[in-house]
Amino acid sequence: MKTKLEFLKKSFFVEKSRVKINYSMSSIHYHKSYEIYYLQKGSVKYFIKDKVYNAKKGDLVLINTYDIHRTVYSDCSENDRIVLYFNDNFIRNIKKLEKNYDFLSKIQSSNILRLNPKQQIIIENILIKMLKEYNSNGEEKELYLKILLSELLMRINRYNRENRYIDKINPMQEKIMEVVTYINNNYSKKQSISFLAKRFSISESYLSHLFKDVTGFTVINYINTVRIKEAQRLLINTNKTITEIANQVGFNTITHFGRVFKKSINTSPSKYRKLNRKRG
């Protein structure tokens, strides 16, 4: 991204960028914004929540708020993409106008929408209009962006009913997805590479290699990411002590929890709680 984590500070953010084959996402793998990623050129493997998707030119990647995701690799020299982020505050007024219409249903399921050539032209035109308006200084800028976003979301819902993403994954990917699902459901329990390797009948070295290749994360990095995401939720929404939260999400000591949390979020658990409760 041009400006690291800039989208997290805004209710709406859109950019067009060219990404080289060795591109690696930042340490933040989930966020409170909805994300729509349109691939104009190239191909990329995307890990989202508990699945692997192979996106190609003309595909839309739809990512729900707080779903863990990561770009794993590209099999060409570079990718051209348009990425759009928006949060609930930006879309709130749109949803009020059409109370019975679920604008976000398809994004909230986090998947890939494979568009036909005609649909690609329509979606790309909307996104290009968004880019132009976003970088303008027009008085009606926010209103027009909301109108364009409404059209984009309605077309996504319509095209999702017409199209089906079908992409076979190999046995290696299926095995790692089993490991991912287990971690997602058991992050509060003791986890280690040796334990997971025994449980899924894979050697430790092979598991480490496969997990990184399929998801883009190391095993430990992924476990910690899942735990810290849950800890953030508990810090904001409960009155549990930091020690209680550390134990609940699977850390043996509060020292280890504090160190991993600060490395991931760039602040301490106590400061994170104070800052986000004030905002709420």
PDB file of N, CA, C and O in Angstrom, residues 144-209:
ATOM      1  N   TYR A 144     -21.444  11.032  -3.561  1.00  0.00           N
ATOM      2  CA  TYR A 144     -21.271  10.279  -4.806  1.00  0.00           C
ATOM      3  C   TYR A 144     -20.578   8.947  -4.540  1.00  0.00           C
ATOM      4  O   TYR A 144     -20.928   7.922  -5.144  1.00  0.00           O
ATOM      5  N   LEU A 145     -19.618   8.921  -3.628  1.00  0.00           N
ATOM      6  CA  LEU A 145     -18.951   7.669  -3.280  1.00  0.00           C
ATOM      7  C   LEU A 145     -19.940   6.670  -2.678  1.00  0.00           C
ATOM      8  O   LEU A 145     -19.878   5.468  -2.956  1.00  0.00           O
ATOM      9  N   LYS A 146     -20.871   7.163  -1.887  1.00  0.00           N
ATOM     10  CA  LYS A 146     -21.876   6.279  -1.301  1.00  0.00           C
ATOM     11  C   LYS A 146     -22.833   5.746  -2.370  1.00  0.00           C
ATOM     12  O   LYS A 146     -23.265   4.587  -2.312  1.00  0.00           O
ATOM     13  N   ILE A 147     -23.147   6.586  -3.334  1.00  0.00           N
ATOM     14  CA  ILE A 147     -24.001   6.135  -4.447  1.00  0.00           C
ATOM     15  C   ILE A 147     -23.286   5.040  -5.245  1.00  0.00           C
ATOM     16  O   ILE A 147     -23.869   4.008  -5.579  1.00  0.00           O
ATOM     17  N   LEU A 148     -22.008   5.278  -5.541  1.00  0.00           N
ATOM     18  CA  LEU A 148     -21.230   4.285  -6.285  1.00  0.00           C
ATOM     19  C   LEU A 148     -21.070   2.997  -5.489  1.00  0.00           C
ATOM     20  O   LEU A 148     -21.147   1.892  -6.043  1.00  0.00           O
ATOM     21  N   LEU A 149     -20.850   3.126  -4.180  1.00  0.00           N
ATOM     22  CA  LEU A 149     -20.714   1.938  -3.339  1.00  0.00           C
ATOM     23  C   LEU A 149     -22.023   1.148  -3.305  1.00  0.00           C
ATOM     24  O   LEU A 149     -22.011  -0.091  -3.348  1.00  0.00           O
ATOM     25  N   SER A 150     -23.144   1.847  -3.245  1.00  0.00           N
ATOM     26  CA  SER A 150     -24.450   1.173  -3.272  1.00  0.00           C
ATOM     27  C   SER A 150     -24.605   0.358  -4.541  1.00  0.00           C
ATOM     28  O   SER A 150     -25.038  -0.804  -4.510  1.00  0.00           O
ATOM     29  N   GLU A 151     -24.253   0.965  -5.681  1.00  0.00           N
ATOM     30  CA  GLU A 151     -24.361   0.243  -6.950  1.00  0.00           C
ATOM     31  C   GLU A 151     -23.430  -0.962  -6.977  1.00  0.00           C
ATOM     32  O   GLU A 151     -23.811  -2.057  -7.413  1.00  0.00           O
ATOM     33  N   LEU A 152     -22.203  -0.763  -6.487  1.00  0.00           N
ATOM     34  CA  LEU A 152     -21.231  -1.860  -6.473  1.00  0.00           C
ATOM     35  C   LEU A 152     -21.742  -3.030  -5.638  1.00  0.00           C
ATOM     36  O   LEU A 152     -21.694  -4.193  -6.081  1.00  0.00           O
ATOM     37  N   LEU A 153     -22.248  -2.757  -4.443  1.00  0.00           N
ATOM     38  CA  LEU A 153     -22.715  -3.828  -3.558  1.00  0.00           C
ATOM     39  C   LEU A 153     -23.940  -4.532  -4.121  1.00  0.00           C
ATOM     40  O   LEU A 153     -24.075  -5.759  -4.007  1.00  0.00           O
ATOM     41  N   MET A 154     -24.834  -3.787  -4.739  1.00  0.00           N
ATOM     42  CA  MET A 154     -26.005  -4.421  -5.340  1.00  0.00           C
ATOM     43  C   MET A 154     -25.622  -5.307  -6.515  1.00  0.00           C
ATOM     44  O   MET A 154     -26.172  -6.392  -6.692  1.00  0.00           O
ATOM     45  N   ARG A 155     -24.660  -4.860  -7.302  1.00  0.00           N
ATOM     46  CA  ARG A 155     -24.204  -5.694  -8.428  1.00  0.00           C
ATOM     47  C   ARG A 155     -23.466  -6.934  -7.922  1.00  0.00           C
ATOM     48  O   ARG A 155     -23.582  -8.012  -8.505  1.00  0.00           O
ATOM     49  N   ILE A 156     -22.718  -6.801  -6.853  1.00  0.00           N
ATOM     50  CA  ILE A 156     -22.053  -7.966  -6.267  1.00  0.00           C
ATOM     51  C   ILE A 156     -23.088  -8.999  -5.843  1.00  0.00           C
ATOM     52  O   ILE A 156     -22.936 -10.199  -6.113  1.00  0.00           O
ATOM     53  N   ASN A 157     -24.143  -8.552  -5.185  1.00  0.00           N
ATOM     54  CA  ASN A 157     -25.202  -9.478  -4.764  1.00  0.00           C
ATOM     55  C   ASN A 157     -25.868 -10.142  -5.968  1.00  0.00           C
ATOM     56  O   ASN A 157     -26.139 -11.348  -5.974  1.00  0.00           O
ATOM     57  N   ARG A 158     -26.126  -9.353  -7.004  1.00  0.00           N
ATOM     58  CA  ARG A 158     -26.780  -9.887  -8.204  1.00  0.00           C
ATOM     59  C   ARG A 158     -25.870 -10.885  -8.916  1.00  0.00           C
ATOM     60  O   ARG A 158     -26.298 -11.981  -9.289  1.00  0.00           O
ATOM     61  N   TYR A 159     -24.602 -10.515  -9.112  1.00  0.00           N
ATOM     62  CA  TYR A 159     -23.678 -11.388  -9.833  1.00  0.00           C
ATOM     63  C   TYR A 159     -23.388 -12.659  -9.038  1.00  0.00           C
ATOM     64  O   TYR A 159     -23.118 -13.712  -9.612  1.00  0.00           O
ATOM     65  N   ASN A 160     -23.419 -12.548  -7.722  1.00  0.00           N
ATOM     66  CA  ASN A 160     -23.163 -13.728  -6.906  1.00  0.00           C
ATOM     67  C   ASN A 160     -24.254 -14.782  -7.097  1.00  0.00           C
ATOM     68  O   ASN A 160     -23.999 -15.981  -6.994  1.00  0.00           O
ATOM     69  N   ARG A 161     -25.475 -14.337  -7.378  1.00  0.00           N
ATOM     70  CA  ARG A 161     -26.565 -15.282  -7.650  1.00  0.00           C
ATOM     71  C   ARG A 161     -26.403 -15.943  -9.018  1.00  0.00           C
ATOM     72  O   ARG A 161     -26.862 -17.059  -9.238  1.00  0.00           O
ATOM     73  N   GLU A 162     -25.735 -15.239  -9.942  1.00  0.00           N
ATOM     74  CA  GLU A 162     -25.582 -15.732 -11.302  1.00  0.00           C
ATOM     75  C   GLU A 162     -24.328 -16.587 -11.485  1.00  0.00           C
ATOM     76  O   GLU A 162     -24.299 -17.510 -12.296  1.00  0.00           O
ATOM     77  N   ASN A 163     -23.282 -16.276 -10.730  1.00  0.00           N
ATOM     78  CA  ASN A 163     -21.986 -16.916 -10.930  1.00  0.00           C
ATOM     79  C   ASN A 163     -21.639 -17.835  -9.767  1.00  0.00           C
ATOM     80  O   ASN A 163     -22.077 -17.622  -8.642  1.00  0.00           O
ATOM     81  N   ARG A 164     -20.800 -18.804 -10.028  1.00  0.00           N
ATOM     82  CA  ARG A 164     -20.305 -19.682  -8.977  1.00  0.00           C
ATOM     83  C   ARG A 164     -18.799 -19.841  -9.120  1.00  0.00           C
ATOM     84  O   ARG A 164     -18.299 -20.174 -10.194  1.00  0.00           O
ATOM     85  N   TYR A 165     -18.085 -19.592  -7.999  1.00  0.00           N
ATOM     86  CA  TYR A 165     -16.637 -19.785  -7.988  1.00  0.00           C
ATOM     87  C   TYR A 165     -16.351 -21.259  -7.725  1.00  0.00           C
ATOM     88  O   TYR A 165     -16.755 -21.807  -6.700  1.00  0.00           O
ATOM     89  N   ILE A 166     -15.717 -21.916  -8.659  1.00  0.00           N
ATOM     90  CA  ILE A 166     -15.364 -23.322  -8.508  1.00  0.00           C
ATOM     91  C   ILE A 166     -13.858 -23.456  -8.708  1.00  0.00           C
ATOM     92  O   ILE A 166     -13.316 -23.106  -9.756  1.00  0.00           O
ATOM     93  N   ASP A 167     -13.184 -23.932  -7.694  1.00  0.00           N
ATOM     94  CA  ASP A 167     -11.728 -24.038  -7.781  1.00  0.00           C
ATOM     95  C   ASP A 167     -11.275 -25.210  -6.918  1.00  0.00           C
ATOM     96  O   ASP A 167     -11.456 -25.207  -5.704  1.00  0.00           O
ATOM     97  N   LYS A 168     -10.740 -26.228  -7.531  1.00  0.00           N
ATOM     98  CA  LYS A 168     -10.289 -27.398  -6.796  1.00  0.00           C
ATOM     99  C   LYS A 168      -9.007 -27.087  -6.043  1.00  0.00           C
ATOM    100  O   LYS A 168      -8.118 -26.419  -6.550  1.00  0.00           O
ATOM    101  N   ILE A 169      -8.930 -27.584  -4.814  1.00  0.00           N
ATOM    102  CA  ILE A 169      -7.689 -27.464  -4.065  1.00  0.00           C
ATOM    103  C   ILE A 169      -7.073 -28.849  -3.952  1.00  0.00           C
ATOM    104  O   ILE A 169      -7.764 -29.861  -3.936  1.00  0.00           O
ATOM    105  N   ASN A 170      -5.754 -28.892  -3.875  1.00  0.00           N
ATOM    106  CA  ASN A 170      -5.069 -30.174  -3.859  1.00  0.00           C
ATOM    107  C   ASN A 170      -5.060 -30.769  -2.449  1.00  0.00           C
ATOM    108  O   ASN A 170      -5.393 -30.088  -1.469  1.00  0.00           O
ATOM    109  N   PRO A 171      -4.700 -32.037  -2.310  1.00  0.00           N
ATOM    110  CA  PRO A 171      -4.701 -32.693  -0.996  1.00  0.00           C
ATOM    111  C   PRO A 171      -3.844 -31.972   0.039  1.00  0.00           C
ATOM    112  O   PRO A 171      -4.184 -31.959   1.224  1.00  0.00           O
ATOM    113  N   MET A 172      -2.728 -31.384  -0.407  1.00  0.00           N
ATOM    114  CA  MET A 172      -1.858 -30.642   0.505  1.00  0.00           C
ATOM    115  C   MET A 172      -2.618 -29.470   1.127  1.00  0.00           C
ATOM    116  O   MET A 172      -2.585 -29.257   2.340  1.00  0.00           O
ATOM    117  N   GLN A 173      -3.348 -28.724   0.281  1.00  0.00           N
ATOM    118  CA  GLN A 173      -4.113 -27.592   0.783  1.00  0.00           C
ATOM    119  C   GLN A 173      -5.240 -28.056   1.695  1.00  0.00           C
ATOM    120  O   GLN A 173      -5.524 -27.421   2.718  1.00  0.00           O
ATOM    121  N   GLU A 174      -5.902 -29.155   1.332  1.00  0.00           N
ATOM    122  CA  GLU A 174      -6.987 -29.683   2.160  1.00  0.00           C
ATOM    123  C   GLU A 174      -6.487 -30.046   3.556  1.00  0.00           C
ATOM    124  O   GLU A 174      -7.150 -29.774   4.552  1.00  0.00           O
ATOM    125  N   LYS A 175      -5.317 -30.655   3.629  1.00  0.00           N
ATOM    126  CA  LYS A 175      -4.749 -31.045   4.920  1.00  0.00           C
ATOM    127  C   LYS A 175      -4.461 -29.812   5.780  1.00  0.00           C
ATOM    128  O   LYS A 175      -4.775 -29.786   6.981  1.00  0.00           O
ATOM    129  N   ILE A 176      -3.889 -28.794   5.173  1.00  0.00           N
ATOM    130  CA  ILE A 176      -3.575 -27.575   5.933  1.00  0.00           C
ATOM    131  C   ILE A 176      -4.848 -26.861   6.359  1.00  0.00           C
ATOM    132  O   ILE A 176      -4.916 -26.286   7.449  1.00  0.00           O
ATOM    133  N   MET A 177      -5.902 -26.902   5.538  1.00  0.00           N
ATOM    134  CA  MET A 177      -7.164 -26.297   5.935  1.00  0.00           C
ATOM    135  C   MET A 177      -7.767 -27.017   7.144  1.00  0.00           C
ATOM    136  O   MET A 177      -8.422 -26.394   7.982  1.00  0.00           O
ATOM    137  N   GLU A 178      -7.531 -28.319   7.256  1.00  0.00           N
ATOM    138  CA  GLU A 178      -7.960 -29.059   8.444  1.00  0.00           C
ATOM    139  C   GLU A 178      -7.222 -28.548   9.678  1.00  0.00           C
ATOM    140  O   GLU A 178      -7.812 -28.377  10.752  1.00  0.00           O
ATOM    141  N   VAL A 179      -5.923 -28.296   9.517  1.00  0.00           N
ATOM    142  CA  VAL A 179      -5.123 -27.764  10.632  1.00  0.00           C
ATOM    143  C   VAL A 179      -5.609 -26.371  11.008  1.00  0.00           C
ATOM    144  O   VAL A 179      -5.761 -26.045  12.195  1.00  0.00           O
ATOM    145  N   VAL A 180      -5.872 -25.539  10.012  1.00  0.00           N
ATOM    146  CA  VAL A 180      -6.359 -24.178  10.252  1.00  0.00           C
ATOM    147  C   VAL A 180      -7.676 -24.205  11.014  1.00  0.00           C
ATOM    148  O   VAL A 180      -7.862 -23.468  11.996  1.00  0.00           O
ATOM    149  N   THR A 181      -8.601 -25.052  10.572  1.00  0.00           N
ATOM    150  CA  THR A 181      -9.901 -25.153  11.243  1.00  0.00           C
ATOM    151  C   THR A 181      -9.739 -25.601  12.686  1.00  0.00           C
ATOM    152  O   THR A 181     -10.409 -25.086  13.595  1.00  0.00           O
ATOM    153  N   TYR A 182      -8.829 -26.542  12.909  1.00  0.00           N
ATOM    154  CA  TYR A 182      -8.579 -26.996  14.280  1.00  0.00           C
ATOM    155  C   TYR A 182      -8.053 -25.859  15.150  1.00  0.00           C
ATOM    156  O   TYR A 182      -8.510 -25.654  16.279  1.00  0.00           O
ATOM    157  N   ILE A 183      -7.098 -25.099  14.626  1.00  0.00           N
ATOM    158  CA  ILE A 183      -6.548 -23.963  15.386  1.00  0.00           C
ATOM    159  C   ILE A 183      -7.642 -22.934  15.669  1.00  0.00           C
ATOM    160  O   ILE A 183      -7.755 -22.426  16.793  1.00  0.00           O
ATOM    161  N   ASN A 184      -8.458 -22.625  14.667  1.00  0.00           N
ATOM    162  CA  ASN A 184      -9.528 -21.640  14.848  1.00  0.00           C
ATOM    163  C   ASN A 184     -10.494 -22.042  15.967  1.00  0.00           C
ATOM    164  O   ASN A 184     -11.007 -21.184  16.685  1.00  0.00           O
ATOM    165  N   ASN A 185     -10.735 -23.352  16.098  1.00  0.00           N
ATOM    166  CA  ASN A 185     -11.703 -23.840  17.083  1.00  0.00           C
ATOM    167  C   ASN A 185     -11.084 -24.170  18.435  1.00  0.00           C
ATOM    168  O   ASN A 185     -11.815 -24.393  19.409  1.00  0.00           O
ATOM    169  N   ASN A 186      -9.750 -24.202  18.494  1.00  0.00           N
ATOM    170  CA  ASN A 186      -9.085 -24.638  19.731  1.00  0.00           C
ATOM    171  C   ASN A 186      -7.906 -23.752  20.128  1.00  0.00           C
ATOM    172  O   ASN A 186      -6.976 -24.220  20.787  1.00  0.00           O
ATOM    173  N   TYR A 187      -7.960 -22.477  19.756  1.00  0.00           N
ATOM    174  CA  TYR A 187      -6.836 -21.576  20.020  1.00  0.00           C
ATOM    175  C   TYR A 187      -6.564 -21.393  21.513  1.00  0.00           C
ATOM    176  O   TYR A 187      -5.443 -21.060  21.915  1.00  0.00           O
ATOM    177  N   SER A 188      -7.572 -21.603  22.357  1.00  0.00           N
ATOM    178  CA  SER A 188      -7.390 -21.400  23.800  1.00  0.00           C
ATOM    179  C   SER A 188      -6.615 -22.543  24.451  1.00  0.00           C
ATOM    180  O   SER A 188      -6.110 -22.402  25.569  1.00  0.00           O
ATOM    181  N   LYS A 189      -6.502 -23.665  23.745  1.00  0.00           N
ATOM    182  CA  LYS A 189      -5.775 -24.816  24.282  1.00  0.00           C
ATOM    183  C   LYS A 189      -4.297 -24.712  23.928  1.00  0.00           C
ATOM    184  O   LYS A 189      -3.896 -23.934  23.075  1.00  0.00           O
ATOM    185  N   LYS A 190      -3.511 -25.524  24.567  1.00  0.00           N
ATOM    186  CA  LYS A 190      -2.079 -25.546  24.287  1.00  0.00           C
ATOM    187  C   LYS A 190      -1.851 -25.976  22.850  1.00  0.00           C
ATOM    188  O   LYS A 190      -2.350 -27.013  22.413  1.00  0.00           O
ATOM    189  N   GLN A 191      -1.095 -25.174  22.105  1.00  0.00           N
ATOM    190  CA  GLN A 191      -0.828 -25.451  20.695  1.00  0.00           C
ATOM    191  C   GLN A 191       0.680 -25.392  20.452  1.00  0.00           C
ATOM    192  O   GLN A 191       1.370 -24.548  20.999  1.00  0.00           O
ATOM    193  N   SER A 192       1.164 -26.277  19.638  1.00  0.00           N
ATOM    194  CA  SER A 192       2.572 -26.264  19.244  1.00  0.00           C
ATOM    195  C   SER A 192       2.696 -27.005  17.924  1.00  0.00           C
ATOM    196  O   SER A 192       1.803 -27.769  17.529  1.00  0.00           O
ATOM    197  N   ILE A 193       3.796 -26.790  17.235  1.00  0.00           N
ATOM    198  CA  ILE A 193       4.015 -27.476  15.967  1.00  0.00           C
ATOM    199  C   ILE A 193       4.083 -28.991  16.190  1.00  0.00           C
ATOM    200  O   ILE A 193       3.507 -29.769  15.425  1.00  0.00           O
ATOM    201  N   SER A 194       4.758 -29.403  17.271  1.00  0.00           N
ATOM    202  CA  SER A 194       4.893 -30.835  17.540  1.00  0.00           C
ATOM    203  C   SER A 194       3.531 -31.470  17.826  1.00  0.00           C
ATOM    204  O   SER A 194       3.230 -32.579  17.343  1.00  0.00           O
ATOM    205  N   PHE A 195       2.684 -30.784  18.590  1.00  0.00           N
ATOM    206  CA  PHE A 195       1.355 -31.310  18.901  1.00  0.00           C
ATOM    207  C   PHE A 195       0.513 -31.442  17.636  1.00  0.00           C
ATOM    208  O   PHE A 195      -0.127 -32.472  17.397  1.00  0.00           O
ATOM    209  N   LEU A 196       0.510 -30.391  16.817  1.00  0.00           N
ATOM    210  CA  LEU A 196      -0.285 -30.406  15.587  1.00  0.00           C
ATOM    211  C   LEU A 196       0.232 -31.450  14.605  1.00  0.00           C
ATOM    212  O   LEU A 196      -0.554 -32.117  13.924  1.00  0.00           O
ATOM    213  N   ALA A 197       1.547 -31.600  14.538  1.00  0.00           N
ATOM    214  CA  ALA A 197       2.133 -32.592  13.630  1.00  0.00           C
ATOM    215  C   ALA A 197       1.685 -34.004  14.004  1.00  0.00           C
ATOM    216  O   ALA A 197       1.323 -34.810  13.139  1.00  0.00           O
ATOM    217  N   LYS A 198       1.680 -34.301  15.300  1.00  0.00           N
ATOM    218  CA  LYS A 198       1.240 -35.618  15.757  1.00  0.00           C
ATOM    219  C   LYS A 198      -0.244 -35.810  15.500  1.00  0.00           C
ATOM    220  O   LYS A 198      -0.672 -36.882  15.052  1.00  0.00           O
ATOM    221  N   ARG A 199      -1.035 -34.784  15.782  1.00  0.00           N
ATOM    222  CA  ARG A 199      -2.482 -34.902  15.624  1.00  0.00           C
ATOM    223  C   ARG A 199      -2.879 -35.165  14.175  1.00  0.00           C
ATOM    224  O   ARG A 199      -3.806 -35.934  13.901  1.00  0.00           O
ATOM    225  N   PHE A 200      -2.158 -34.549  13.241  1.00  0.00           N
ATOM    226  CA  PHE A 200      -2.523 -34.667  11.828  1.00  0.00           C
ATOM    227  C   PHE A 200      -1.575 -35.572  11.041  1.00  0.00           C
ATOM    228  O   PHE A 200      -1.582 -35.573   9.822  1.00  0.00           O
ATOM    229  N   SER A 201      -0.749 -36.313  11.777  1.00  0.00           N
ATOM    230  CA  SER A 201       0.132 -37.330  11.176  1.00  0.00           C
ATOM    231  C   SER A 201       1.024 -36.741  10.078  1.00  0.00           C
ATOM    232  O   SER A 201       1.102 -37.266   8.953  1.00  0.00           O
ATOM    233  N   ILE A 202       1.681 -35.638  10.400  1.00  0.00           N
ATOM    234  CA  ILE A 202       2.624 -34.998   9.489  1.00  0.00           C
ATOM    235  C   ILE A 202       3.906 -34.745  10.265  1.00  0.00           C
ATOM    236  O   ILE A 202       3.864 -34.457  11.469  1.00  0.00           O
ATOM    237  N   SER A 203       5.040 -34.821   9.622  1.00  0.00           N
ATOM    238  CA  SER A 203       6.284 -34.484  10.307  1.00  0.00           C
ATOM    239  C   SER A 203       6.303 -32.989  10.611  1.00  0.00           C
ATOM    240  O   SER A 203       5.669 -32.185   9.915  1.00  0.00           O
ATOM    241  N   GLU A 204       7.014 -32.603  11.651  1.00  0.00           N
ATOM    242  CA  GLU A 204       7.059 -31.187  12.053  1.00  0.00           C
ATOM    243  C   GLU A 204       7.610 -30.302  10.930  1.00  0.00           C
ATOM    244  O   GLU A 204       7.069 -29.225  10.647  1.00  0.00           O
ATOM    245  N   SER A 205       8.665 -30.744  10.309  1.00  0.00           N
ATOM    246  CA  SER A 205       9.284 -29.929   9.257  1.00  0.00           C
ATOM    247  C   SER A 205       8.364 -29.793   8.051  1.00  0.00           C
ATOM    248  O   SER A 205       8.248 -28.713   7.448  1.00  0.00           O
ATOM    249  N   TYR A 206       7.670 -30.889   7.713  1.00  0.00           N
ATOM    250  CA  TYR A 206       6.764 -30.849   6.559  1.00  0.00           C
ATOM    251  C   TYR A 206       5.560 -29.963   6.857  1.00  0.00           C
ATOM    252  O   TYR A 206       5.094 -29.202   6.003  1.00  0.00           O
ATOM    253  N   LEU A 207       5.026 -30.056   8.092  1.00  0.00           N
ATOM    254  CA  LEU A 207       3.914 -29.202   8.481  1.00  0.00           C
ATOM    255  C   LEU A 207       4.307 -27.736   8.410  1.00  0.00           C
ATOM    256  O   LEU A 207       3.546 -26.908   7.877  1.00  0.00           O
ATOM    257  N   SER A 208       5.470 -27.404   8.924  1.00  0.00           N
ATOM    258  CA  SER A 208       5.924 -26.007   8.899  1.00  0.00           C
ATOM    259  C   SER A 208       6.034 -25.497   7.470  1.00  0.00           C
ATOM    260  O   SER A 208       5.597 -24.383   7.156  1.00  0.00           O
ATOM    261  N   HIS A 209       6.591 -26.321   6.601  1.00  0.00           N
ATOM    262  CA  HIS A 209       6.755 -25.938   5.195  1.00  0.00           C
ATOM    263  C   HIS A 209       5.413 -25.780   4.504  1.00  0.00           C
ATOM    264  O   HIS A 209       5.154 -24.774   3.826  1.00  0.00           O
TER     265      HIS A 209
END
